[in-house]
JSON list of C-alpha atoms in Angstrom, two decimals:
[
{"chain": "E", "resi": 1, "resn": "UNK", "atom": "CA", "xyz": [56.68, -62.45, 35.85]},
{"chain": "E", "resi": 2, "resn": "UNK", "atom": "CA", "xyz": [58.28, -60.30, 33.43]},
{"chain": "E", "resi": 3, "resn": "UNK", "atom": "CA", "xyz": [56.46, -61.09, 29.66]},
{"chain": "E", "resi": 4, "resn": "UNK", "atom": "CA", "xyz": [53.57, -62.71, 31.37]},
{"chain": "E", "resi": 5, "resn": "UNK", "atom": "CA", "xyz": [50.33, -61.04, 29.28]},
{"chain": "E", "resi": 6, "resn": "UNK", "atom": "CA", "xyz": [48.47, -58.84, 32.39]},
{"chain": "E", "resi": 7, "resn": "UNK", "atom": "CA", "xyz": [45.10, -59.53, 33.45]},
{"chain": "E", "resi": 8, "resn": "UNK", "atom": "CA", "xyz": [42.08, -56.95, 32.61]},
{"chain": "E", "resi": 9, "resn": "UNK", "atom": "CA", "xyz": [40.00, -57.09, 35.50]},
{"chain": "E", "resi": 10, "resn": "UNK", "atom": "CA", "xyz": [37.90, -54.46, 34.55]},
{"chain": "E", "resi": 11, "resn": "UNK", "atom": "CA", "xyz": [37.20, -51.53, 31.86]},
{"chain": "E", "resi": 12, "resn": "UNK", "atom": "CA", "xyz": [34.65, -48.44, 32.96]},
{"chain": "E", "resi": 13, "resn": "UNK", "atom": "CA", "xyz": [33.98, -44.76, 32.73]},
{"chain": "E", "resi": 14, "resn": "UNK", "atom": "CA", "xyz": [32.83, -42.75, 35.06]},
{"chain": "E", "resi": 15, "resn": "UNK", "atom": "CA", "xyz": [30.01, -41.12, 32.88]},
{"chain": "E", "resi": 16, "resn": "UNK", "atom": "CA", "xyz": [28.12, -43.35, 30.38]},
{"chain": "E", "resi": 17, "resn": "UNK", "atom": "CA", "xyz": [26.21, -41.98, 28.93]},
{"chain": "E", "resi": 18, "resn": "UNK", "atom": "CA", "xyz": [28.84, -38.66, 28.65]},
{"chain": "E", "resi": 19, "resn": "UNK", "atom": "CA", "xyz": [27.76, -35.35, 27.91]},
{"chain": "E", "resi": 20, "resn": "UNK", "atom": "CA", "xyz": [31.14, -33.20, 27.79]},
{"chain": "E", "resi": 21, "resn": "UNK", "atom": "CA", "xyz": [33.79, -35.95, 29.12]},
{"chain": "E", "resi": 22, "resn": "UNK", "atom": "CA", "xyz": [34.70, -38.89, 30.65]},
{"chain": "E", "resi": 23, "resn": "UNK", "atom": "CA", "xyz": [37.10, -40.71, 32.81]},
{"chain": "E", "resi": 24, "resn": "UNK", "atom": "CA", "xyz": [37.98, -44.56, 31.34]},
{"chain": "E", "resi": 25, "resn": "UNK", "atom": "CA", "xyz": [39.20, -46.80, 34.69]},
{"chain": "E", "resi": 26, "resn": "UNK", "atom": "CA", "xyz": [41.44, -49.84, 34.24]},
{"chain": "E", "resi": 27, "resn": "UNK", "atom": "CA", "xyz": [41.51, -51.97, 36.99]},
{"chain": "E", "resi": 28, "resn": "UNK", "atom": "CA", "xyz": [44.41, -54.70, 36.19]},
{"chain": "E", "resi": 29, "resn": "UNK", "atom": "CA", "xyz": [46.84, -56.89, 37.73]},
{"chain": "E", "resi": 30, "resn": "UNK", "atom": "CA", "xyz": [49.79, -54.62, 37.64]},
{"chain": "E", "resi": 31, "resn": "UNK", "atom": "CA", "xyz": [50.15, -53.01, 40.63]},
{"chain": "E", "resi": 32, "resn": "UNK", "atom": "CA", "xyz": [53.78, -51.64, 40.95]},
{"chain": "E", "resi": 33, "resn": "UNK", "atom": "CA", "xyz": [54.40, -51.85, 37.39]},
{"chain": "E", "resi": 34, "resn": "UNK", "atom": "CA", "xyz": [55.27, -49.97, 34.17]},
{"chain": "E", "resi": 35, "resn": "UNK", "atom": "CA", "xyz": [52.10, -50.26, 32.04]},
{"chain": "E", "resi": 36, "resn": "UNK", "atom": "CA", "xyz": [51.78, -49.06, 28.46]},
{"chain": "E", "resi": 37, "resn": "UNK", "atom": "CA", "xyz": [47.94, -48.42, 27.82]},
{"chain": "E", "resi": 38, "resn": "UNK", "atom": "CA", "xyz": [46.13, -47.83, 24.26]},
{"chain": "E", "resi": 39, "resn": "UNK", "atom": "CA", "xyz": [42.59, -46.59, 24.01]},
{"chain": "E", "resi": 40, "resn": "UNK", "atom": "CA", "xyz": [40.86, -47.30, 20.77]},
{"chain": "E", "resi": 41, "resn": "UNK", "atom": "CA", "xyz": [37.54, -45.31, 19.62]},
{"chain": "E", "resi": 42, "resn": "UNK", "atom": "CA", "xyz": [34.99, -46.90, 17.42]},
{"chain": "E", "resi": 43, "resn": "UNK", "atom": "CA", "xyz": [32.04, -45.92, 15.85]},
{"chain": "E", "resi": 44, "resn": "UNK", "atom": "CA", "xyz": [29.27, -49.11, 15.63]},
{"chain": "E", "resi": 45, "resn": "UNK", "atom": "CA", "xyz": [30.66, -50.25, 12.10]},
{"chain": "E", "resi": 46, "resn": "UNK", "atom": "CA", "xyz": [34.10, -51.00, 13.58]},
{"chain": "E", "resi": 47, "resn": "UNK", "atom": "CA", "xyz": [35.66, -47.86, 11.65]},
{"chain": "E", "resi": 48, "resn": "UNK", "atom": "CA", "xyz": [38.89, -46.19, 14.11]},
{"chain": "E", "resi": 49, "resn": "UNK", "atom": "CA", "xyz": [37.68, -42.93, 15.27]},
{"chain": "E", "resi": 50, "resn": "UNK", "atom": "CA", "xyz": [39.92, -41.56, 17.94]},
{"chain": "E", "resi": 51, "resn": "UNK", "atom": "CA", "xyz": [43.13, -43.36, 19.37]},
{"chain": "E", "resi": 52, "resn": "UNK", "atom": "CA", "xyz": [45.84, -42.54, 22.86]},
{"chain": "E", "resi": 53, "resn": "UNK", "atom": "CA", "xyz": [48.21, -44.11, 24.05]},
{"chain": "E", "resi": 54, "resn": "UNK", "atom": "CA", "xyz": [50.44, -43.02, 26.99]},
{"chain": "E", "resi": 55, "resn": "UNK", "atom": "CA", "xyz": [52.70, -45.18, 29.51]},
{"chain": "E", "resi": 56, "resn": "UNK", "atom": "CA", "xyz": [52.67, -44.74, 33.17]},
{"chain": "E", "resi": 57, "resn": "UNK", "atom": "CA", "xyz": [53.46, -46.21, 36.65]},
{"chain": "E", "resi": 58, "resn": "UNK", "atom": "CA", "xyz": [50.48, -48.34, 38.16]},
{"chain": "E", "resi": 59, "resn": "UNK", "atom": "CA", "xyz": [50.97, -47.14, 41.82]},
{"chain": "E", "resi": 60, "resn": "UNK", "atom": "CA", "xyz": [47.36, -48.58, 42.10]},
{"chain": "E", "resi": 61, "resn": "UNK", "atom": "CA", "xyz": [45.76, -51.40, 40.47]},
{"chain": "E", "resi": 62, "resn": "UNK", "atom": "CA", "xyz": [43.51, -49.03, 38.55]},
{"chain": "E", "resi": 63, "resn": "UNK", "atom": "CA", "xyz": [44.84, -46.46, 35.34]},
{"chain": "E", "resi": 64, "resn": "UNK", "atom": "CA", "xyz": [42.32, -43.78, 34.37]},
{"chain": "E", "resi": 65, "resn": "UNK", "atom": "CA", "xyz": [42.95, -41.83, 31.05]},
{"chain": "E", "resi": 66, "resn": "UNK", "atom": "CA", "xyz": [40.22, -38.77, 30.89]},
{"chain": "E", "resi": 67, "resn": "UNK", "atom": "CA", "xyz": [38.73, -38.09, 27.51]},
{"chain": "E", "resi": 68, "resn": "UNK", "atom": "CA", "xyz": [36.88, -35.48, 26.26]},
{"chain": "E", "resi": 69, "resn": "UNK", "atom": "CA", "xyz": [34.82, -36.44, 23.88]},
{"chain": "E", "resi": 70, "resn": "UNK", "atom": "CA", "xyz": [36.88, -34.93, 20.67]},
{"chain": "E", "resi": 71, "resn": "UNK", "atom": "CA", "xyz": [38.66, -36.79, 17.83]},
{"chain": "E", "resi": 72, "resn": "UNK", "atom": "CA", "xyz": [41.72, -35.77, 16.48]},
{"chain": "E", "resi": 73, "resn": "UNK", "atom": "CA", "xyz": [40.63, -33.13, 14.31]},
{"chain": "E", "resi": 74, "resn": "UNK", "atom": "CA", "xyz": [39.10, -31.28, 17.95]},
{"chain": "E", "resi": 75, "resn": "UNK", "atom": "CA", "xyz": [35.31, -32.35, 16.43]},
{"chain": "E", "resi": 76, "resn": "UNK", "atom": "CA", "xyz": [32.93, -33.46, 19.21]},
{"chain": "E", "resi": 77, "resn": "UNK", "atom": "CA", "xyz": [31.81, -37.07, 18.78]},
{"chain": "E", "resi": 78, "resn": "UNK", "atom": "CA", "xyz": [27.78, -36.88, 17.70]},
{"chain": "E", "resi": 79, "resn": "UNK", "atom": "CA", "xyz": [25.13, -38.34, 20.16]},
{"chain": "E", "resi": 80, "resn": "UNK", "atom": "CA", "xyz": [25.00, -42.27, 19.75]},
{"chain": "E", "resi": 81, "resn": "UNK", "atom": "CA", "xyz": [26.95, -45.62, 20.59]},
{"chain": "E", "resi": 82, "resn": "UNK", "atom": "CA", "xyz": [30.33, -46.04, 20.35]},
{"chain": "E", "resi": 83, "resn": "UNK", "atom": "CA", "xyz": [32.62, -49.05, 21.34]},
{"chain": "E", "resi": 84, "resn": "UNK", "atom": "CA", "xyz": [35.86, -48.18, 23.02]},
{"chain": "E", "resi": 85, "resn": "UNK", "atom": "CA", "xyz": [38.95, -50.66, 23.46]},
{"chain": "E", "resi": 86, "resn": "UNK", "atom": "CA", "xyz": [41.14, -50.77, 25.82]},
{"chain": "E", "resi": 87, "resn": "UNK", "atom": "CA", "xyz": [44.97, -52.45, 25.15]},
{"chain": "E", "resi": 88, "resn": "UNK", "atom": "CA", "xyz": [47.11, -53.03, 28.18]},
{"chain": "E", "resi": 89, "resn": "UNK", "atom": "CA", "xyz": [50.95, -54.35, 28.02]},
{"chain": "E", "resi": 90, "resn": "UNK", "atom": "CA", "xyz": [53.34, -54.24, 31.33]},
{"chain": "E", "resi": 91, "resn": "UNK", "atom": "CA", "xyz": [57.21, -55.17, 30.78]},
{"chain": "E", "resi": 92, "resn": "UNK", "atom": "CA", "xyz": [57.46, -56.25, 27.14]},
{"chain": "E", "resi": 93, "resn": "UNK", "atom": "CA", "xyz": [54.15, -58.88, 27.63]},
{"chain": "E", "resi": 94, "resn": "UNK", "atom": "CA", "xyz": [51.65, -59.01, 25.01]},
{"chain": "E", "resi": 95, "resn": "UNK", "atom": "CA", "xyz": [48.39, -56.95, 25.13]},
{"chain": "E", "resi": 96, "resn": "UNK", "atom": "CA", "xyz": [45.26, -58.13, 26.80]},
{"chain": "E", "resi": 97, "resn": "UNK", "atom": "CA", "xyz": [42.58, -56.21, 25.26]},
{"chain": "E", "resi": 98, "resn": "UNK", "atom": "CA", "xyz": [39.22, -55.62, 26.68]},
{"chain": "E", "resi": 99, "resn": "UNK", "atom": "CA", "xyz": [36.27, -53.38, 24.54]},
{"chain": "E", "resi": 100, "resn": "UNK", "atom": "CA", "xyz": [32.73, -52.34, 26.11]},
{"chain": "E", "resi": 101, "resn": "UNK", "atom": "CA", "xyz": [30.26, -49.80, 24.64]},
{"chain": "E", "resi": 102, "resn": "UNK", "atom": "CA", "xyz": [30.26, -45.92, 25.56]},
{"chain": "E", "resi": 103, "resn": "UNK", "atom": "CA", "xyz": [27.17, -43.67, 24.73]},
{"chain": "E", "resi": 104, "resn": "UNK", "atom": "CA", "xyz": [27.72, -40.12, 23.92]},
{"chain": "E", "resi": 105, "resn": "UNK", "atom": "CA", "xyz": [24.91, -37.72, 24.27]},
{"chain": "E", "resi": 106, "resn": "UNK", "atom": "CA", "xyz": [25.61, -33.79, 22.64]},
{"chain": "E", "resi": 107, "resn": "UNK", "atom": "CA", "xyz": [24.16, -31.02, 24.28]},
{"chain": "E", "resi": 108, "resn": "UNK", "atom": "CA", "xyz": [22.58, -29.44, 21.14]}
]
């Protein structure tokens, strides 16, 4: 139903706790669809580190984004916890949002 808020059934990465990258998976409801997908980057006192959005064709019902570990400047992330949000909209809907914790270990 075109508008209808999609359904988040599930927000991973393939390594956690990442040493040099990581792959965020989205499983959702929107098989078929256009999806426009936001990830967010926090550090533990809520303060926006690192932010990408792209748009994309959910031939699946999983959308992975790969990350590696930089912020905008190109400065590695330090070893500790972060929280990372994901946003998900399909066909003008609202965004169902889901956030879990991510923890970054440097190689130093």
């Amino acid at each position: 139903v075109r508008g209808l808020e999609p359904n988040i059934l599930n927000v991973s990465c393939t390594n956690n706790p990442a040493k040099t990258s990581t792959t965020f998976i989205v499983t959702h409801d929107r098989m078929g669809s256009n999806v426009d997908v936001t990830l967010d980057i926090f550090d533990m006192s809520g303060r926006l580190l690192w932010s990408h959005s792209e748009s994309g064709a959910a031939t699946s019902n999983a959308y992975t984004i790969d990350w590696n570990l930089t912020v905008d400047e190109g400065r590695r992330l330090n070893t500790g916890v972060y929280l990372y949000r994901i946003r998900l909209s399909s066909d003008g809907s609202s965004q169902a949002t889901k956030a879990k914790k991510l923890v970054i270990l440097s190689n130093n």
